[in-house]
Amino acid sequence: MSDTSATPDTIIGIDLGTTNSEVAVWDGERVVVITDDGGGKILPSVVGLADDASLLVGEPARNQYALYPERTVRSIKRRMGNEETVSLGDDSYTPQEISAMILRRLKAMAETHLGRPVGRAVITVPAYFNDAQRQATREAGQIAGLEVVRIINEPTAAALAYEANHQGQRHILVYDLGGGTFDVSVVKIEDGVVEVLASHGNNHLGGDDFDHKILEHLLEHLRIHHGVDASESRQAMARLTRAAETAKITLSSAPFARVEEEYLLERDGEPVNLSLELERPDYEDMIEPFVEETLAAVHTALQGAKLTVSDV
């Protein structure tokens, strides 16, 4: 797909997330989120090595994580700004280098969409990122062959996207619960100028933790009803991890989720099949501590901004 309306100096916008990333471009009239070859708009922020040592980025790397964690890297955003390295196969890489592999794939997606090279980007980062983390993000872009023309706070980007046409002063609360991190920011926007007044959150809380609660429930069900510990099988854990995420997504809009995994593993030479129904109230009980933590963060951010709920 080619977009001939874009100018040669087009700047792409990148959301480099802990769990998933996206790339978008302004086509002259609207923002277009760019898709990959399969039509997906989200690129998992996961990098890995295949059996033949070739590089995997995105969904293929994510799919192999449960089976081969020793040659897969995820949640690298949490390490940005640190001097530590991570292992990928027999080699070690800085967080910037791993992030650059993800950015390089996003850059390639944009170039396929536009039909020509892309060299400039705006990248969003959490409001709580310090100078070292922001500089590491710039360096990752440079390694990927991108001139990072601006680093923008994620809540600022959200405010601009949703409130760009609002006139006068307004206070907005941005609640950002991602796959691996959570933060809430109180933002003041006035005639297109955005200021982050206060931020709070937890960079080790996100959708992955919600998935894990369901995974624990599935493992417990197998222990009680089938007498097996599926956590000892990499293949079973890979299937259960994916089933847990699918159930979570289903429960966002449905009152229950059915989990069916045939021939999950064997016990005494006989196949073990998983079949259970998870109802939304039970799921909500599982995740209630996480939800309460986010609501506490909301009030902390409001206090930091010296505002109340009614001011937003």
XYZ file of C-alpha atoms in Angstrom:
312
model
C 0.000 0.000 0.000
C 1.405 3.398 -0.926
C 0.497 6.875 0.250
C 1.528 9.408 -2.374
C -0.017 12.319 -0.451
C 2.712 12.228 2.183
C 5.692 14.513 1.737
C 9.297 13.248 1.539
C 10.074 14.588 5.019
C 7.168 12.737 6.625
C 7.646 12.123 10.351
C 6.236 8.874 11.691
C 4.823 8.598 15.198
C 5.852 5.627 17.318
C 4.396 4.289 20.542
C 7.264 2.144 21.849
C 5.429 0.157 24.496
C 6.516 -2.295 27.165
C 4.330 -5.065 25.777
C 3.181 -3.807 22.377
C 4.211 -1.028 19.981
C 2.568 0.879 17.122
C 3.568 3.191 14.307
C 1.366 5.815 12.647
C 1.567 8.576 10.051
C -0.445 11.676 9.219
C -1.737 11.366 5.651
C -2.761 15.012 5.308
C -6.270 14.524 6.687
C -6.068 12.002 9.498
C -3.752 9.749 11.462
C -3.304 6.289 9.949
C -2.083 3.477 12.189
C 0.130 1.350 9.939
C -0.471 -2.383 9.719
C 1.946 -5.239 9.160
C 1.763 -7.803 6.360
C -1.008 -9.658 8.179
C -3.121 -6.558 8.784
C -2.220 -6.254 12.464
C -1.861 -2.766 13.945
C 0.003 -3.904 17.062
C 3.560 -5.223 17.101
C 4.454 -7.170 20.263
C 7.571 -5.598 21.800
C 9.382 -8.924 21.863
C 12.654 -9.958 20.222
C 13.963 -13.495 19.879
C 16.133 -15.927 17.987
C 14.663 -18.743 15.910
C 16.050 -22.303 15.768
C 18.323 -21.248 12.912
C 19.535 -18.180 14.886
C 17.626 -15.768 12.631
C 16.109 -12.705 14.312
C 12.447 -12.737 15.315
C 10.584 -9.518 16.118
C 6.953 -9.189 17.137
C 4.411 -12.009 17.085
C 6.834 -14.841 16.160
C 9.114 -13.891 19.066
C 6.167 -13.600 21.431
C 4.858 -17.014 20.388
C 8.118 -18.716 21.304
C 8.671 -16.978 24.654
C 7.041 -19.628 26.842
C 8.999 -22.394 25.113
C 12.352 -20.641 24.746
C 12.663 -17.809 27.272
C 16.452 -18.116 27.156
C 16.493 -16.815 23.592
C 13.644 -14.323 23.842
C 13.602 -10.799 25.305
C 10.437 -8.980 26.365
C 9.560 -5.867 28.420
C 12.887 -4.259 27.506
C 11.335 -0.821 28.065
C 11.615 -1.425 31.812
C 15.428 -1.529 31.448
C 15.822 1.624 29.370
C 18.313 4.014 30.936
C 20.206 1.224 32.728
C 23.732 0.180 31.850
C 22.948 -3.526 32.271
C 22.827 -5.815 29.254
C 20.473 -8.665 28.376
C 21.329 -12.006 26.823
C 19.886 -13.149 23.535
C 21.327 -16.496 22.571
C 25.110 -16.337 23.015
C 25.326 -12.555 22.731
C 24.632 -9.641 25.054
C 22.813 -6.479 24.054
C 22.046 -3.130 25.647
C 18.397 -2.159 26.125
C 18.898 0.432 23.370
C 20.010 -2.253 20.927
C 17.033 -4.499 21.673
C 14.643 -1.538 21.412
C 16.293 -0.604 18.111
C 15.346 -4.024 16.706
C 11.697 -3.254 17.471
C 11.978 0.281 16.087
C 13.652 -1.033 12.944
C 10.680 -3.313 12.309
C 8.233 -0.443 12.840
C 10.312 1.698 10.484
C 10.146 -1.050 7.829
C 6.360 -1.279 8.219
C 6.094 2.481 7.651
C 8.348 2.325 4.598
C 6.265 -0.470 3.074
C 3.111 1.568 3.687
C 4.546 4.790 2.237
C 6.551 3.184 -0.557
C 9.807 5.002 0.255
C 12.442 5.380 2.988
C 11.586 6.971 6.335
C 14.194 8.684 8.461
C 12.420 10.793 11.105
C 10.194 9.906 14.033
C 8.457 11.186 17.137
C 8.473 8.636 19.963
C 6.273 8.687 23.056
C 7.565 7.822 26.536
C 5.935 7.650 29.983
C 5.757 10.943 31.823
C 7.847 9.455 34.654
C 10.813 8.647 32.348
C 13.946 10.407 33.577
C 16.640 12.008 31.422
C 18.648 8.781 31.140
C 15.601 6.834 29.965
C 14.694 9.503 27.438
C 18.249 9.629 26.118
C 18.281 5.832 25.824
C 15.102 6.039 23.746
C 16.764 8.561 21.425
C 19.796 6.312 21.100
C 17.577 3.345 20.232
C 16.035 5.403 17.448
C 19.448 6.390 16.124
C 20.614 2.767 16.095
C 17.468 1.909 14.128
C 18.319 4.578 11.540
C 15.835 7.172 12.740
C 16.323 10.813 13.629
C 14.192 11.216 16.751
C 12.938 14.754 16.260
C 11.000 14.791 19.502
C 10.293 12.728 22.608
C 6.712 13.304 23.801
C 5.147 12.247 27.090
C 2.463 9.629 26.534
C -0.238 11.550 28.459
C 0.621 14.665 26.433
C 0.183 12.683 23.222
C -3.158 11.338 24.471
C -4.362 14.826 25.395
C -3.369 16.197 21.999
C -5.099 13.330 20.205
C -8.388 13.602 22.052
C -8.582 17.267 23.002
C -6.670 19.082 20.249
C -9.711 21.093 19.143
C -10.815 22.168 22.608
C -10.674 25.904 23.257
C -9.878 27.402 26.632
C -8.466 25.655 29.687
C -9.289 22.097 30.651
C -7.971 19.521 33.087
C -7.779 15.937 31.860
C -6.911 12.703 33.629
C -5.082 10.162 31.462
C -5.418 6.591 32.792
C -2.910 4.432 30.948
C -3.029 0.731 31.822
C -0.715 -1.013 29.386
C 0.480 -4.556 29.069
C 3.410 -4.173 31.443
C 3.123 -0.730 33.028
C 0.504 1.545 34.541
C 0.533 5.280 35.012
C -2.003 8.008 35.528
C -1.351 11.646 34.724
C -3.246 14.849 35.383
C -2.863 17.155 32.409
C -3.745 20.793 31.822
C -4.479 21.756 28.235
C -5.043 25.333 27.167
C -5.300 26.472 23.558
C -3.228 23.554 22.320
C -0.541 23.821 25.002
C -0.302 20.704 27.165
C 1.262 20.548 30.621
C 1.566 17.429 32.782
C 0.747 18.566 36.319
C 1.305 15.266 38.125
C 1.927 11.595 37.397
C 1.864 8.424 39.432
C 1.843 4.711 38.715
C 3.646 1.393 38.777
C 6.004 0.299 36.018
C 5.525 -3.333 37.051
C 1.736 -3.506 36.780
C -0.212 -4.174 33.612
C -2.275 -6.544 31.551
C 0.379 -9.247 31.870
C -0.440 -9.447 35.583
C -4.131 -9.862 34.760
C -3.218 -12.708 32.399
C -1.124 -14.329 35.113
C -4.063 -14.395 37.526
C -6.104 -16.364 34.995
C -3.109 -18.605 34.306
C -2.834 -19.391 38.026
C -6.552 -20.243 38.037
C -6.116 -22.646 35.100
C -3.118 -24.331 36.738
C -5.027 -24.738 39.999
C -7.973 -26.257 38.130
C -5.670 -28.808 36.514
C -4.081 -29.679 39.872
C -7.436 -30.164 41.599
C -9.397 -31.908 38.850
C -6.665 -33.808 37.015
C -3.867 -34.140 39.550
C -1.227 -32.671 37.226
C 1.205 -29.774 37.508
C 1.144 -28.241 34.041
C 3.785 -25.670 35.042
C 6.413 -28.400 34.555
C 5.646 -28.607 30.824
C 6.877 -25.783 28.584
C 4.490 -26.768 25.809
C 1.496 -26.793 28.156
C 2.504 -23.457 29.683
C 2.781 -21.884 26.242
C -0.778 -22.968 25.410
C -2.173 -21.978 28.807
C -0.527 -18.552 28.676
C -2.162 -17.827 25.338
C -5.509 -19.232 26.567
C -5.372 -16.970 29.634
C -4.877 -13.849 27.511
C -7.676 -14.875 25.150
C -10.020 -15.400 28.115
C -9.143 -11.952 29.498
C -9.945 -10.316 26.176
C -13.229 -12.230 25.938
C -14.247 -11.133 29.440
C -13.904 -7.491 28.416
C -17.215 -7.778 26.573
C -18.764 -11.137 27.515
C -20.167 -12.437 30.830
C -18.047 -15.576 30.680
C -15.153 -17.150 28.777
C -14.861 -20.801 27.814
C -11.363 -22.296 27.951
C -10.906 -25.475 25.922
C -7.470 -27.051 25.466
C -7.506 -30.642 24.213
C -4.535 -32.998 24.711
C -2.781 -30.401 26.840
C -0.430 -33.003 28.302
C -0.416 -36.632 29.452
C -0.828 -38.319 32.826
C 0.013 -42.007 33.145
C -0.132 -42.305 29.379
C -3.621 -40.779 29.154
C -4.339 -37.362 27.598
C -5.364 -34.501 29.869
C -7.947 -32.111 28.418
C -8.736 -28.730 29.952
C -12.332 -27.545 29.818
C -13.717 -24.869 32.102
C -15.885 -21.767 32.135
C -14.618 -18.581 33.758
C -17.304 -16.068 34.740
C -16.658 -12.351 34.825
C -17.466 -11.897 38.569
C -14.817 -14.505 39.432
C -12.306 -12.799 37.170
C -13.092 -9.412 38.700
C -12.431 -10.879 42.162
C -9.013 -12.067 40.940
C -7.943 -8.665 39.663
C -9.563 -6.483 42.326
C -6.227 -5.736 44.102
C -4.762 -4.496 40.809
C -7.773 -2.280 40.094
C -7.691 -0.855 43.625
C -4.011 -0.028 43.193
C -4.754 1.941 40.031
C -7.547 3.872 41.738
C -5.219 4.743 44.621
C -2.740 6.051 42.037
C -5.495 8.218 40.532
C -6.078 9.919 43.880
C -2.339 10.341 44.464
C -1.962 12.047 41.087
C -4.924 14.328 41.789
C -3.405 15.295 45.132
C -0.093 16.021 43.408
C -1.900 18.320 40.975
C -3.848 19.930 43.860
C -7.132 19.023 42.190
C -10.201 16.985 43.039
C -12.193 14.585 40.891
C -14.752 17.294 40.163
C -12.014 19.507 38.720
C -11.305 17.008 35.944
